Amino acid sequence: SISSPYTLHPTVFAVEDGYQIIFTTEGTGMAWVEVGGIKYKDITTGNMNWASKYHKVTVPRIALDTARSYKLCFQSMSTRAAYYPEHGSTVSRTYPFTPIGDKTSPVLLCLSDFRGLTAEAQAVSQTKSFDLLFIGGDYAYHGNTEANIRTLLSTCSTITSGTKPVIYSRGNREVRGNYAYLLDQAAPTSAEGKSYYTFEQNNLFGIVLDTGEDKADSNSAYGGTIAYENFRKEQTQWLKEVVAAGKWKDYPTRIAFA
């Protein structure tokens, strides 16, 4: 069950050679995750993030795979004064975690384009055991409400309960609307803040791409709000560099999502 101040089970996203653990709380405050006795903080350029209900903490893959559990920690803050800020109590919760381990043929559960049909997506997840969950975008019709954006996290919360790794590839529908900006907080990103990245899972090497919208930037429906053509060119150059680097050759299983 989920208890205050947490509103969902966390989601453990596989990103590069680590995990980004994303979770939400009822109020704003500071958050961190403890793995193997080491504290990993929700920070930006050296400052603890305290003004959001969305929390994103990066932990090393090897650390979490070895520990096989992690502790969520949240501390409310009543006043963020320049000196001697006032803190509330710290509430923590520990979750078990099951990495895919040394499997050369892990079972991936792939859910894509369910567009708000969360009950149906959850029903599919119960048909077979899996090692890794993939959410392929278009999980909502649009990003006009915060609830729609949060569907990514709520779906993963219900299906994995924070105990299995998740991969997410951004769709074009959730980047449309007033709350699309929240994806930067609710979805995983690379160390450089990009929505495209590689990920490593023992014997598995993967690439996640973000192809943007399905029509030209100039389409009148977007009202000049997008610039995906250059974004795709940027990714093309990045992808060439990833392939040339050859790290993927060290992994028996390789996969790409877009």
Tab-separated table of C-alpha atoms in Angstrom:
chain	number	residue	atom	x	y	z
A	1	SER	CA	0.000	0.000	0.000
A	2	ILE	CA	0.969	3.640	-0.429
A	3	SER	CA	1.084	5.912	2.597
A	4	SER	CA	1.598	9.624	3.220
A	5	PRO	CA	3.568	11.639	2.210
A	6	TYR	CA	4.129	9.431	-0.843
A	7	THR	CA	1.399	9.439	-3.494
A	8	LEU	CA	2.682	6.585	-5.691
A	9	HIS	CA	5.176	3.789	-5.547
A	10	PRO	CA	8.481	4.952	-7.073
A	11	THR	CA	9.543	4.080	-10.612
A	12	VAL	CA	13.092	2.827	-11.198
A	13	PHE	CA	14.081	3.959	-14.690
A	14	ALA	CA	17.179	2.453	-16.315
A	15	VAL	CA	19.273	5.298	-17.756
A	16	GLU	CA	22.857	5.021	-18.985
A	17	ASP	CA	24.842	3.032	-16.399
A	18	GLY	CA	22.505	3.815	-13.553
A	19	TYR	CA	18.935	4.193	-12.398
A	20	GLN	CA	16.797	7.264	-11.953
A	21	ILE	CA	14.321	6.692	-9.160
A	22	ILE	CA	11.367	9.050	-9.620
A	23	PHE	CA	8.586	9.474	-7.078
A	24	THR	CA	5.982	11.991	-5.990
A	25	THR	CA	4.871	13.396	-2.657
A	26	GLU	CA	1.852	15.256	-1.334
A	27	GLY	CA	3.848	18.370	-0.551
A	28	THR	CA	7.163	19.957	-1.395
A	29	GLY	CA	10.392	19.193	0.392
A	30	MET	CA	13.774	17.528	0.110
A	31	ALA	CA	14.255	13.923	-0.979
A	32	TRP	CA	16.990	11.336	-1.216
A	33	VAL	CA	17.467	7.620	-1.686
A	34	GLU	CA	19.696	5.389	0.418
A	35	VAL	CA	21.337	2.341	-1.160
A	36	GLY	CA	23.788	0.186	0.749
A	37	GLY	CA	24.150	2.841	3.419
A	38	ILE	CA	25.015	5.586	0.903
A	39	LYS	CA	22.770	8.605	0.466
A	40	TYR	CA	21.961	9.805	-3.080
A	41	LYS	CA	20.246	13.197	-3.154
A	42	ASP	CA	17.702	14.914	-5.373
A	43	ILE	CA	19.875	17.867	-6.352
A	44	THR	CA	20.415	20.383	-9.148
A	45	THR	CA	23.773	22.163	-9.479
A	46	GLY	CA	24.594	21.483	-5.845
A	47	ASN	CA	21.280	22.533	-4.303
A	48	MET	CA	18.753	20.145	-2.823
A	49	ASN	CA	15.517	20.382	-4.781
A	50	TRP	CA	12.813	21.392	-2.338
A	51	ALA	CA	10.126	23.278	-4.317
A	52	SER	CA	8.623	20.363	-6.265
A	53	LYS	CA	6.415	17.374	-5.527
A	54	TYR	CA	8.359	15.388	-8.146
A	55	HIS	CA	11.639	13.861	-7.039
A	56	LYS	CA	14.336	12.360	-9.268
A	57	VAL	CA	17.370	10.628	-7.769
A	58	THR	CA	20.161	8.958	-9.735
A	59	VAL	CA	21.897	5.923	-8.248
A	60	PRO	CA	24.648	3.699	-9.728
A	61	ARG	CA	23.332	0.536	-11.346
A	62	ILE	CA	25.896	-1.740	-9.735
A	63	ALA	CA	25.087	-0.351	-6.280
A	64	LEU	CA	21.357	-1.023	-6.550
A	65	ASP	CA	21.762	-4.345	-8.375
A	66	THR	CA	24.034	-5.502	-5.559
A	67	ALA	CA	21.969	-4.171	-2.646
A	68	ARG	CA	18.653	-5.317	-4.189
A	69	SER	CA	16.786	-2.787	-2.047
A	70	TYR	CA	16.604	0.959	-1.519
A	71	LYS	CA	15.134	3.403	0.965
A	72	LEU	CA	13.093	6.434	-0.095
A	73	CYS	CA	13.478	9.428	2.210
A	74	PHE	CA	11.501	12.664	2.238
A	75	GLN	CA	11.771	15.648	4.538
A	76	SER	CA	9.236	18.456	4.413
A	77	MET	CA	10.380	22.049	4.652
A	78	SER	CA	8.145	24.712	6.118
A	79	THR	CA	10.459	27.630	5.372
A	80	ARG	CA	13.346	27.772	2.912
A	81	ALA	CA	15.058	30.658	4.631
A	82	ALA	CA	18.456	31.908	3.488
A	83	TYR	CA	19.860	30.842	6.863
A	84	TYR	CA	18.661	28.137	9.253
A	85	PRO	CA	15.744	26.836	7.146
A	86	GLU	CA	12.993	25.051	9.055
A	87	HIS	CA	12.599	21.334	8.355
A	88	GLY	CA	9.780	18.953	9.095
A	89	SER	CA	10.092	15.298	9.967
A	90	THR	CA	11.743	12.722	7.693
A	91	VAL	CA	9.591	9.864	6.421
A	92	SER	CA	11.230	6.841	4.827
A	93	ARG	CA	10.152	3.626	3.177
A	94	THR	CA	12.221	0.677	1.972
A	95	TYR	CA	11.555	-1.176	-1.291
A	96	PRO	CA	12.967	-4.483	-2.544
A	97	PHE	CA	14.428	-4.456	-6.042
A	98	THR	CA	14.886	-7.267	-8.572
A	99	PRO	CA	17.462	-6.511	-11.306
A	100	ILE	CA	17.477	-8.540	-14.517
A	101	GLY	CA	20.793	-10.044	-13.429
A	102	ASP	CA	22.856	-12.105	-15.841
A	103	LYS	CA	19.979	-13.189	-18.074
A	104	THR	CA	20.948	-13.077	-21.747
A	105	SER	CA	17.302	-13.249	-22.813
A	106	PRO	CA	15.346	-11.172	-20.296
A	107	VAL	CA	11.583	-10.926	-20.689
A	108	LEU	CA	10.491	-7.407	-21.647
A	109	LEU	CA	6.916	-6.311	-21.169
A	110	CYS	CA	6.266	-3.641	-23.810
A	111	LEU	CA	3.296	-1.298	-23.436
A	112	SER	CA	2.788	1.458	-25.979
A	113	ASP	CA	0.050	3.733	-27.303
A	114	PHE	CA	-2.470	2.787	-24.639
A	115	ARG	CA	-3.580	6.442	-24.491
A	116	GLY	CA	-5.110	6.522	-21.058
A	117	LEU	CA	-6.411	2.947	-21.085
A	118	THR	CA	-4.466	2.209	-17.924
A	119	ALA	CA	-6.708	-0.603	-16.692
A	120	GLU	CA	-6.186	-2.468	-19.957
A	121	ALA	CA	-2.429	-1.890	-19.823
A	122	GLN	CA	-2.305	-3.180	-16.269
A	123	ALA	CA	-4.332	-6.251	-17.253
A	124	VAL	CA	-1.785	-7.090	-19.954
A	125	SER	CA	1.009	-6.880	-17.387
A	126	GLN	CA	-0.606	-9.666	-15.370
A	127	THR	CA	-0.605	-12.205	-18.191
A	128	LYS	CA	3.070	-13.148	-17.897
A	129	SER	CA	5.997	-12.558	-15.561
A	130	PHE	CA	8.623	-10.138	-16.850
A	131	ASP	CA	12.046	-8.763	-15.965
A	132	LEU	CA	11.887	-5.296	-17.474
A	133	LEU	CA	8.984	-2.956	-18.254
A	134	PHE	CA	9.034	-0.756	-21.350
A	135	ILE	CA	6.614	2.162	-21.749
A	136	GLY	CA	6.710	3.231	-25.382
A	137	GLY	CA	5.086	6.622	-25.300
A	138	ASP	CA	1.606	7.883	-26.150
A	139	TYR	CA	0.441	6.614	-22.790
A	140	ALA	CA	-1.956	9.595	-22.701
A	141	TYR	CA	-3.992	11.398	-25.352
A	142	HIS	CA	-2.285	14.712	-24.567
A	143	GLY	CA	-0.468	16.649	-21.879
A	144	ASN	CA	-3.227	19.141	-21.157
A	145	THR	CA	-3.589	17.964	-17.542
A	146	GLU	CA	-1.102	17.064	-14.853
A	147	ALA	CA	-2.996	13.814	-14.283
A	148	ASN	CA	-2.265	12.795	-17.877
A	149	ILE	CA	1.452	13.431	-17.452
A	150	ARG	CA	1.445	11.519	-14.151
A	151	THR	CA	-0.106	8.514	-15.898
A	152	LEU	CA	3.445	7.424	-16.758
A	153	LEU	CA	4.338	7.174	-13.077
A	154	SER	CA	0.984	5.870	-11.875
A	155	THR	CA	1.007	3.063	-14.452
A	156	CYS	CA	4.550	2.045	-13.528
A	157	SER	CA	3.627	2.288	-9.843
A	158	THR	CA	0.769	-0.161	-10.253
A	159	ILE	CA	2.633	-2.616	-12.488
A	160	THR	CA	6.079	-2.721	-10.835
A	161	SER	CA	5.467	-1.315	-7.314
A	162	GLY	CA	8.974	0.106	-7.533
A	163	THR	CA	10.598	-3.345	-7.627
A	164	LYS	CA	11.677	-3.747	-11.290
A	165	PRO	CA	13.560	-1.632	-13.835
A	166	VAL	CA	11.604	0.436	-16.362
A	167	ILE	CA	12.509	1.908	-19.764
A	168	TYR	CA	10.622	4.889	-21.188
A	169	SER	CA	10.693	6.271	-24.724
A	170	ARG	CA	8.833	9.556	-25.095
A	171	GLY	CA	5.806	9.683	-27.386
A	172	ASN	CA	4.469	12.654	-29.303
A	173	ARG	CA	1.084	12.915	-27.590
A	174	GLU	CA	2.376	13.564	-24.087
A	175	VAL	CA	4.508	16.484	-25.336
A	176	ARG	CA	1.380	18.394	-26.393
A	177	GLY	CA	-0.443	20.677	-23.970
A	178	ASN	CA	-0.134	22.922	-20.915
A	179	TYR	CA	1.538	20.362	-18.651
A	180	ALA	CA	3.958	18.826	-21.141
A	181	TYR	CA	6.805	20.675	-19.395
A	182	LEU	CA	6.341	18.385	-16.400
A	183	LEU	CA	7.866	15.510	-18.380
A	184	ASP	CA	11.261	16.948	-17.481
A	185	GLN	CA	10.411	16.109	-13.859
A	186	ALA	CA	8.227	13.010	-14.305
A	187	ALA	CA	10.317	11.180	-16.908
A	188	PRO	CA	13.951	10.044	-17.030
A	189	THR	CA	16.671	12.009	-18.798
A	190	SER	CA	20.348	11.531	-19.516
A	191	ALA	CA	23.046	13.144	-17.396
A	192	GLU	CA	22.917	16.026	-19.890
A	193	GLY	CA	19.157	16.372	-19.459
A	194	LYS	CA	18.270	14.779	-22.814
A	195	SER	CA	15.241	12.575	-23.504
A	196	TYR	CA	17.438	10.208	-25.548
A	197	TYR	CA	20.144	8.039	-24.026
A	198	THR	CA	21.699	4.608	-23.822
A	199	PHE	CA	21.090	2.153	-20.989
A	200	GLU	CA	23.021	-0.827	-19.707
A	201	GLN	CA	21.654	-3.835	-17.848
A	202	ASN	CA	24.358	-6.474	-17.357
A	203	ASN	CA	24.052	-8.421	-20.633
A	204	LEU	CA	21.707	-5.905	-22.276
A	205	PHE	CA	22.658	-2.690	-24.084
A	206	GLY	CA	19.893	-0.399	-25.247
A	207	ILE	CA	19.308	2.869	-27.034
A	208	VAL	CA	16.317	5.143	-26.440
A	209	LEU	CA	15.531	7.751	-29.094
A	210	ASP	CA	13.017	10.591	-29.093
A	211	THR	CA	11.636	11.109	-32.597
A	212	GLY	CA	9.452	14.041	-31.604
A	213	GLU	CA	6.246	14.855	-33.455
A	214	ASP	CA	4.694	13.004	-36.397
A	215	LYS	CA	4.289	16.116	-38.563
A	216	ALA	CA	6.581	18.923	-39.684
A	217	ASP	CA	7.482	21.690	-37.248
A	218	SER	CA	5.688	24.117	-39.544
A	219	ASN	CA	2.326	22.346	-39.224
A	220	SER	CA	-0.279	24.875	-38.120
A	221	ALA	CA	-1.601	22.528	-35.408
A	222	TYR	CA	1.512	23.194	-33.316
A	223	GLY	CA	1.371	26.975	-33.590
A	224	GLY	CA	5.138	27.340	-33.777
A	225	THR	CA	5.702	25.657	-30.399
A	226	ILE	CA	8.053	22.848	-31.520
A	227	ALA	CA	11.517	22.486	-33.067
A	228	TYR	CA	11.988	18.759	-33.515
A	229	GLU	CA	13.710	18.808	-36.889
A	230	ASN	CA	16.978	20.080	-35.396
A	231	PHE	CA	16.409	17.879	-32.363
A	232	ARG	CA	16.379	14.797	-34.614
A	233	LYS	CA	19.543	15.982	-36.383
A	234	GLU	CA	21.181	16.328	-32.974
A	235	GLN	CA	20.212	12.757	-32.139
A	236	THR	CA	21.455	11.488	-35.488
A	237	GLN	CA	24.935	12.830	-34.745
A	238	TRP	CA	24.791	11.423	-31.215
A	239	LEU	CA	23.705	8.005	-32.518
A	240	LYS	CA	26.621	7.922	-34.966
A	241	GLU	CA	28.974	8.581	-32.049
A	242	VAL	CA	27.394	5.837	-29.935
A	243	VAL	CA	27.723	3.302	-32.753
A	244	ALA	CA	31.310	4.354	-33.502
A	245	ALA	CA	32.304	4.086	-29.832
A	246	GLY	CA	31.428	0.391	-30.013
A	247	LYS	CA	30.492	-0.136	-26.382
A	248	TRP	CA	27.389	-2.000	-27.545
A	249	LYS	CA	29.625	-4.743	-28.920
A	250	ASP	CA	30.401	-5.869	-25.367
A	251	TYR	CA	26.794	-6.925	-24.794
A	252	PRO	CA	25.215	-10.118	-26.190
A	253	THR	CA	21.727	-8.583	-26.249
A	254	ARG	CA	21.042	-5.220	-27.898
A	255	ILE	CA	17.834	-3.334	-28.406
A	256	ALA	CA	16.675	0.095	-29.568
A	257	PHE	CA	13.463	1.975	-28.785
A	258	ALA	CA	12.011	5.049	-30.450
